[in-house]
Backbone as a chain_set.jsonl record, in Angstrom:
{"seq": "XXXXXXXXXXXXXXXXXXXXXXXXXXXXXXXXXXXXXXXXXXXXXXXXXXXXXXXXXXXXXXXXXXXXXXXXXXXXXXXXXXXXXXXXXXXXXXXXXXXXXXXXXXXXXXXXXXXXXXXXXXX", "coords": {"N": [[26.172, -46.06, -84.475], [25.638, -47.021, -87.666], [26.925, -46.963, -90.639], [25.385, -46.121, -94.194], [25.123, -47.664, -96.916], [27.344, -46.874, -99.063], [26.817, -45.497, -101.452], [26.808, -43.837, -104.475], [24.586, -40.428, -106.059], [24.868, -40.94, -109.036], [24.773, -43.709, -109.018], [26.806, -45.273, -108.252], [30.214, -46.49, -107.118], [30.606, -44.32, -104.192], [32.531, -41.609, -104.046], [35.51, -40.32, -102.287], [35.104, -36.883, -100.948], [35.912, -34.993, -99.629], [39.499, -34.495, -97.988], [41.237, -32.604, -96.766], [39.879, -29.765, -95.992], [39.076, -32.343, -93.606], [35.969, -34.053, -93.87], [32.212, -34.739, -93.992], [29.641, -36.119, -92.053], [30.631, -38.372, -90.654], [33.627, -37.724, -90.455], [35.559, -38.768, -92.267], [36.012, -38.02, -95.051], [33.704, -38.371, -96.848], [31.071, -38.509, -98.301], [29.397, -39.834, -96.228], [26.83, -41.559, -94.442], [24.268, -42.085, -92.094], [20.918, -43.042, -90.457], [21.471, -41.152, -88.093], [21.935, -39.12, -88.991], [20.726, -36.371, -89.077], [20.848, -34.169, -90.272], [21.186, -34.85, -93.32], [24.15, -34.733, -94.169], [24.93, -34.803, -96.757], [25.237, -33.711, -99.745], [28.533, -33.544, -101.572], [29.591, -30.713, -101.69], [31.474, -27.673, -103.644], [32.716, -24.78, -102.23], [31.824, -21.476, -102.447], [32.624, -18.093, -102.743], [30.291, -16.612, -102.351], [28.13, -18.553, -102.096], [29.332, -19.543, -99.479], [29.016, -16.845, -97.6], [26.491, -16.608, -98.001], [25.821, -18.906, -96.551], [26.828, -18.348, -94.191], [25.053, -15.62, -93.56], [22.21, -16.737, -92.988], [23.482, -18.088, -91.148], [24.799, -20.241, -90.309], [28.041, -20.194, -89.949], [30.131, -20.637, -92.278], [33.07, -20.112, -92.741], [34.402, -19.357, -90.223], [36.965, -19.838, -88.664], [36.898, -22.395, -86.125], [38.72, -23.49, -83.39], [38.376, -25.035, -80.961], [36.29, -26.924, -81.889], [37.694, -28.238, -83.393], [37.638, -27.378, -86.192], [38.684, -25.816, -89.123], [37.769, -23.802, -90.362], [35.825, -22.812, -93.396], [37.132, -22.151, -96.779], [37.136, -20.23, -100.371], [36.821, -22.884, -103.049], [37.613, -24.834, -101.09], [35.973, -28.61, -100.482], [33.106, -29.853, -99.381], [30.731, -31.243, -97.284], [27.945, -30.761, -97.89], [24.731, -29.949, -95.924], [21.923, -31.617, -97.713], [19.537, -30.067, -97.293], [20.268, -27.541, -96.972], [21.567, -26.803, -99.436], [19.683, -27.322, -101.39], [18.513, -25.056, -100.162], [20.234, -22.884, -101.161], [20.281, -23.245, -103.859], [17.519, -22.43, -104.479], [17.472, -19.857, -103.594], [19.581, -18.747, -105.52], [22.23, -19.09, -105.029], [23.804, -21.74, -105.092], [26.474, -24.009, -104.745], [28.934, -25.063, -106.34], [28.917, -28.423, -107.493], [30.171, -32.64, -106.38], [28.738, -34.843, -108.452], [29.951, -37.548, -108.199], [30.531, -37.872, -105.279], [28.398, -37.324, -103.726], [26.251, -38.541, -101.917], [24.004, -40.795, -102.373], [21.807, -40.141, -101.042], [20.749, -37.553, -100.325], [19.437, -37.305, -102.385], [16.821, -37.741, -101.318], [16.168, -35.378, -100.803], [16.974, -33.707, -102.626], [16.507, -32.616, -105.435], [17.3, -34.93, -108.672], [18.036, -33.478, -111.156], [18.569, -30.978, -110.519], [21.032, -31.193, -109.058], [23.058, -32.419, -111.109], [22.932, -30.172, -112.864], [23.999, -27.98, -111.475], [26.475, -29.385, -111.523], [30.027, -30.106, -111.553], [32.516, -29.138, -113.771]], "CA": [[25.642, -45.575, -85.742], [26.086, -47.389, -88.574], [26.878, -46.652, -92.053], [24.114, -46.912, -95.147], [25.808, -48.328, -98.234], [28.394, -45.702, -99.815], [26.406, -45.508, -103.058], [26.394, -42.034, -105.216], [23.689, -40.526, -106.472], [24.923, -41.891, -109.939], [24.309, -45.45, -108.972], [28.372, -46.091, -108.386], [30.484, -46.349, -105.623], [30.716, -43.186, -103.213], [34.019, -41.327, -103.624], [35.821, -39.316, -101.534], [35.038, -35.747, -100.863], [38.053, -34.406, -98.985], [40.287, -34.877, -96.522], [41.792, -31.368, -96.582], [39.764, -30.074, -94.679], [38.509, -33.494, -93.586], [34.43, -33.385, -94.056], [31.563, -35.737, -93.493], [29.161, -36.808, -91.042], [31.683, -39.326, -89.423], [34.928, -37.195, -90.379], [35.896, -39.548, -92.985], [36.453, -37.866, -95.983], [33.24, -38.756, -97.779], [29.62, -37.911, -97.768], [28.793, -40.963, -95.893], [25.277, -41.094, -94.074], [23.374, -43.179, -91.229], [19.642, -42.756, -90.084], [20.858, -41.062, -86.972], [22.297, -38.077, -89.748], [19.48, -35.344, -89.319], [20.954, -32.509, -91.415], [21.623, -35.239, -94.648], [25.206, -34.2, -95.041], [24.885, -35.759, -98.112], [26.123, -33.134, -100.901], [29.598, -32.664, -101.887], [29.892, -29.221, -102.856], [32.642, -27.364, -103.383], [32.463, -23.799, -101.4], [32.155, -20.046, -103.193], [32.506, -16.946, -101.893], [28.856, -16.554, -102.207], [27.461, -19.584, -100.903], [29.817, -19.118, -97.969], [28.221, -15.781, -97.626], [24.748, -16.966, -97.898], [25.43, -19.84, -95.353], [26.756, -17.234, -92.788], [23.537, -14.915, -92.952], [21.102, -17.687, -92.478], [22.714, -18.358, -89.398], [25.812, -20.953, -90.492], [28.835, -19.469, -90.305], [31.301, -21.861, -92.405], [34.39, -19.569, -92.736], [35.153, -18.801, -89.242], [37.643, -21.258, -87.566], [36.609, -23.098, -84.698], [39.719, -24.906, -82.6], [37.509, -26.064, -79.991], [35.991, -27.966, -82.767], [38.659, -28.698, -84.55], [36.812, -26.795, -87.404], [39.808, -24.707, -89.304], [36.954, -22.552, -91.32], [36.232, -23.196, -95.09], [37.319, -20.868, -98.24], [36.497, -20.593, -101.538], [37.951, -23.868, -103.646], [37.427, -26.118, -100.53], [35.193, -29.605, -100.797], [32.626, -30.072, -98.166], [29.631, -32.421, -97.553], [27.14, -29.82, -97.197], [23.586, -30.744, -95.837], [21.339, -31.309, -98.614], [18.387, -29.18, -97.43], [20.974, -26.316, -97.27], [22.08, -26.919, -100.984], [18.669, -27.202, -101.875], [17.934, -23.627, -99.812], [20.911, -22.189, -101.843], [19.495, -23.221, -105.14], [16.591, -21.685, -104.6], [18.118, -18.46, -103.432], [20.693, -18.508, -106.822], [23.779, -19.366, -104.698], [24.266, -22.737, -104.692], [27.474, -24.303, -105.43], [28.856, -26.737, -107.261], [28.665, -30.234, -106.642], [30.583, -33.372, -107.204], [28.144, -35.984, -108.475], [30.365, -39.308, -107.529], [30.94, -37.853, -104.28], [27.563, -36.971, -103.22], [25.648, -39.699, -101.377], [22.332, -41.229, -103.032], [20.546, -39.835, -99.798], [20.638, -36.059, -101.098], [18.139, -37.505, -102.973], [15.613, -37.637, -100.784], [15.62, -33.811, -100.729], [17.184, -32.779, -103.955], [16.36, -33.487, -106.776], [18.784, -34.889, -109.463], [18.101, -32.543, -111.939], [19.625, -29.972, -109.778], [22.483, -31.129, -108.404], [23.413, -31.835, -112.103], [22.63, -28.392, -113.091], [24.962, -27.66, -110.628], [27.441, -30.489, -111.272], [31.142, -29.471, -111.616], [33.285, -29.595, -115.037]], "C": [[26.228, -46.416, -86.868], [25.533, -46.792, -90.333], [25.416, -47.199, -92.883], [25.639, -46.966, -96.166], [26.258, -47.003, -98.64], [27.602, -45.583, -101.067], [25.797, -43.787, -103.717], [25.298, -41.812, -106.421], [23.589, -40.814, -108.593], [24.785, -43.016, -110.248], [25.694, -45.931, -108.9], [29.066, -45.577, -106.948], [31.1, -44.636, -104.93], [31.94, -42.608, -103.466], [34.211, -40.209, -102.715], [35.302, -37.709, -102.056], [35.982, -34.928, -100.832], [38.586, -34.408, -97.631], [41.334, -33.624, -95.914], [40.753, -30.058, -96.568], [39.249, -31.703, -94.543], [36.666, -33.107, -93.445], [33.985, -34.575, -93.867], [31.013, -36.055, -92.386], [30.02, -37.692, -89.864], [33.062, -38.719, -89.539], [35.584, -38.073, -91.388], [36.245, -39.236, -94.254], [35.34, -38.012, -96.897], [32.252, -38.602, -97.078], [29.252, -38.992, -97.081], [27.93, -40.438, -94.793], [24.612, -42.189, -93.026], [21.942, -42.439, -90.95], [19.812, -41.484, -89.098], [21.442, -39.074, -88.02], [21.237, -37.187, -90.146], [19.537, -34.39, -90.554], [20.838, -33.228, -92.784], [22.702, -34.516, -94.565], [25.558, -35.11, -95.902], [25.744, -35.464, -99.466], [27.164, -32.861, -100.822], [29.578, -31.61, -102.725], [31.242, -28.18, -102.925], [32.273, -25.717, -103.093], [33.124, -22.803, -103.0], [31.962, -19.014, -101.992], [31.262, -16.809, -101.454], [28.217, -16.968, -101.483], [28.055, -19.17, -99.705], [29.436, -17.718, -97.148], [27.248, -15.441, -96.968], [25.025, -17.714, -96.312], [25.515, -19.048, -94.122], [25.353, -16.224, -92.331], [22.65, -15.473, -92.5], [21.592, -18.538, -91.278], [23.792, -20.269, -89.159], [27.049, -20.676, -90.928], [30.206, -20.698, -90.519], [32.794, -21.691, -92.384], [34.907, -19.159, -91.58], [35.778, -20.352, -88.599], [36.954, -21.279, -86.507], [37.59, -24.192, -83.962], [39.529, -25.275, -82.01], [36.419, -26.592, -80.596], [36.693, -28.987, -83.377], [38.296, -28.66, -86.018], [38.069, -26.154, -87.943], [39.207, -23.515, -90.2], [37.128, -23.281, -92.661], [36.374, -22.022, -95.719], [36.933, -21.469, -99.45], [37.486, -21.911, -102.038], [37.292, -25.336, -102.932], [36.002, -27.018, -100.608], [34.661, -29.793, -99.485], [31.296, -30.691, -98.115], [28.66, -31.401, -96.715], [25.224, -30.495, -97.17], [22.525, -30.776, -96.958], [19.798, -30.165, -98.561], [18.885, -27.478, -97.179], [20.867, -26.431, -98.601], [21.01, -26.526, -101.654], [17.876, -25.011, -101.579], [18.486, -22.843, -100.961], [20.679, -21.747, -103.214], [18.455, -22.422, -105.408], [17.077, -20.15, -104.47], [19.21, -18.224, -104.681], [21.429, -18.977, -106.521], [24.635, -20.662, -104.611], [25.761, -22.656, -105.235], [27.523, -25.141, -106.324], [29.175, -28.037, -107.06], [29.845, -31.14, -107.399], [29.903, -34.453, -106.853], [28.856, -37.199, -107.464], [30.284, -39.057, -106.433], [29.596, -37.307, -103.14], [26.603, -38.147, -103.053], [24.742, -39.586, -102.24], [21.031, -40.543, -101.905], [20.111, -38.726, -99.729], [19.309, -36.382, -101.875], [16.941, -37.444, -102.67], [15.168, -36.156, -100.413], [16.315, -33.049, -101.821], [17.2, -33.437, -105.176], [17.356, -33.808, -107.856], [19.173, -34.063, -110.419], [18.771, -31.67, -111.36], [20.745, -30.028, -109.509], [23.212, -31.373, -109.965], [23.269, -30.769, -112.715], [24.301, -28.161, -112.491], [26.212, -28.514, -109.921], [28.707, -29.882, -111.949], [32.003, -29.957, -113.039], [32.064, -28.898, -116.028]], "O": [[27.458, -46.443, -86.914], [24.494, -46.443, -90.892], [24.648, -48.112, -92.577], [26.753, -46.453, -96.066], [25.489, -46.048, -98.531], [28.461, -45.63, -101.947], [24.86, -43.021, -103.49], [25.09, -42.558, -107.378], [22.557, -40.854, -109.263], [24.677, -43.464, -111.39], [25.904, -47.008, -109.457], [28.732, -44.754, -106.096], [32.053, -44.038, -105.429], [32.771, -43.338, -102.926], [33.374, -39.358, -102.411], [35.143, -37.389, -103.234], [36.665, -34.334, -101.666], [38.083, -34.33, -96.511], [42.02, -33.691, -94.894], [41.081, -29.241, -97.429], [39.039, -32.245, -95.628], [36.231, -32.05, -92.988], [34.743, -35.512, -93.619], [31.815, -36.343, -91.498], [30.007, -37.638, -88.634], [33.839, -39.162, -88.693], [36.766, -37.954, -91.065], [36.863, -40.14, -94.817], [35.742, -37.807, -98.042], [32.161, -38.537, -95.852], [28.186, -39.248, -97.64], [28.056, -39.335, -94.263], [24.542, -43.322, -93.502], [21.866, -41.244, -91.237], [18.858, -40.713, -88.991], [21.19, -38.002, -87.469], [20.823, -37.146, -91.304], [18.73, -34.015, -91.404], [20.408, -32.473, -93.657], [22.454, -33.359, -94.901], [26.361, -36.034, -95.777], [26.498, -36.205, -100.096], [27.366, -31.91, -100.067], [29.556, -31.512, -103.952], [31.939, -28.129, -101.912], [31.398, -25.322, -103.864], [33.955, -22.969, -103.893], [31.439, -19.054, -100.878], [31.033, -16.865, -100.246], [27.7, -16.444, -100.497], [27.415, -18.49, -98.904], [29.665, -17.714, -95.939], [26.97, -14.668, -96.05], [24.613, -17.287, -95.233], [24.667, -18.989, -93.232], [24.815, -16.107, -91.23], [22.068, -14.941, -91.554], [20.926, -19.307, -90.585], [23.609, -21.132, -88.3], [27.324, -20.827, -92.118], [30.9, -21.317, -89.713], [33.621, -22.571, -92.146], [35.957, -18.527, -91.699], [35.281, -21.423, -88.253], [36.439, -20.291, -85.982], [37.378, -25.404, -83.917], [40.244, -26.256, -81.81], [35.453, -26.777, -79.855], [36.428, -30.133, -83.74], [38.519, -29.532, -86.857], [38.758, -25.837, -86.974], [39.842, -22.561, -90.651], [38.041, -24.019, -93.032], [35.853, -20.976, -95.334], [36.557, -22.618, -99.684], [38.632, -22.05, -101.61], [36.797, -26.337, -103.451], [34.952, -26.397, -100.771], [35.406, -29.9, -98.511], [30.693, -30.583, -99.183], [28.559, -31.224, -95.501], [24.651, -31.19, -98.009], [22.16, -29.62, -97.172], [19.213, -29.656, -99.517], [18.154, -26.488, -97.191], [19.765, -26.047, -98.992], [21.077, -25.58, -102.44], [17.241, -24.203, -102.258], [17.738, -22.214, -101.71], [20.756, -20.626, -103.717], [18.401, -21.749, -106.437], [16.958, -19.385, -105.428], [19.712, -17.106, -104.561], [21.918, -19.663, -107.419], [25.796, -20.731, -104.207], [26.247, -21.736, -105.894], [26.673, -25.78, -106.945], [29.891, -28.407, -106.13], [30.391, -30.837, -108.46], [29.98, -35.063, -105.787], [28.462, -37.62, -106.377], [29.832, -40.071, -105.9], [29.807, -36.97, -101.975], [26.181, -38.7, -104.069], [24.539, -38.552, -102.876], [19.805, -40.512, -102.008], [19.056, -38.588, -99.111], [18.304, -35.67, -101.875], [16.031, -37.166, -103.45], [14.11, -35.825, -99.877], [16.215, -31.824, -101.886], [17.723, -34.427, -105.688], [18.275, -33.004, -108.007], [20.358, -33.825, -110.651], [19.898, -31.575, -111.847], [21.532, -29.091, -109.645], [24.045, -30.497, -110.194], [24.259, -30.801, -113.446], [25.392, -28.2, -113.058], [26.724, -28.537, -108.802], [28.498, -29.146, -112.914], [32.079, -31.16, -113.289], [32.152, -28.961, -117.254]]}, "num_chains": 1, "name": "protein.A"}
């Protein structure tokens, strides 16, 4: 699998997400993205009670550890490269979170629009 170009949907280079938990398609810390990346984990968003909530009823449960993943669960606060046609569900449903532009691939784009994720850009 190889990488697409790190580039955020600001037009500048990709930054990290987080590495506490570690997140990302390849485990890397950063929304980074290849073709063979079905879901788009594209958006960095940073987790709410809510969203985390939401994602569990529909059937994605992000707060429960998994150590035969090596998943440790997310909480509110934590940064996570969530798939963009989730983000996009969330939005629609009220709950989204909030995002961090630099750190959210350019490839979100192809299913969310930018207006939104600024809407729902952090600061």
């Amino acid at each position: 699998m190889e990488k697409l170009p790190a580039i955020n949907v600001l037009g500048g280079v990709l930054e990290p997400c987080s590495l506490a938990p570690r997140t990302g398609f390849f485990r890397d810390g950063a929304c980074n993205t290849c073709f063979e990346d079905a879901g788009s984990h594209t958006v960095c968003a940073v987790m709410t009670a809510e969203f985390l909530a939401f994602s569990a009823y529909v059937g994605n449960d992000l707060s429960t550890p998994r150590p035969d993943l090596g998943f440790q669960g997310l909480k509110p606060g934590d940064a996570w490269c969530l798939c963009a046609g989730r983000f996009l569900q969330a939005w629609d449903e009220g709950c989204a979170p909030n995002v961090r532009l630099a750190a959210t691939h350019e490839r979100a784009l192809e299913i969310v629009p930018l207006a939104i994720l600024q809407n729902c850009a952090e600061g």
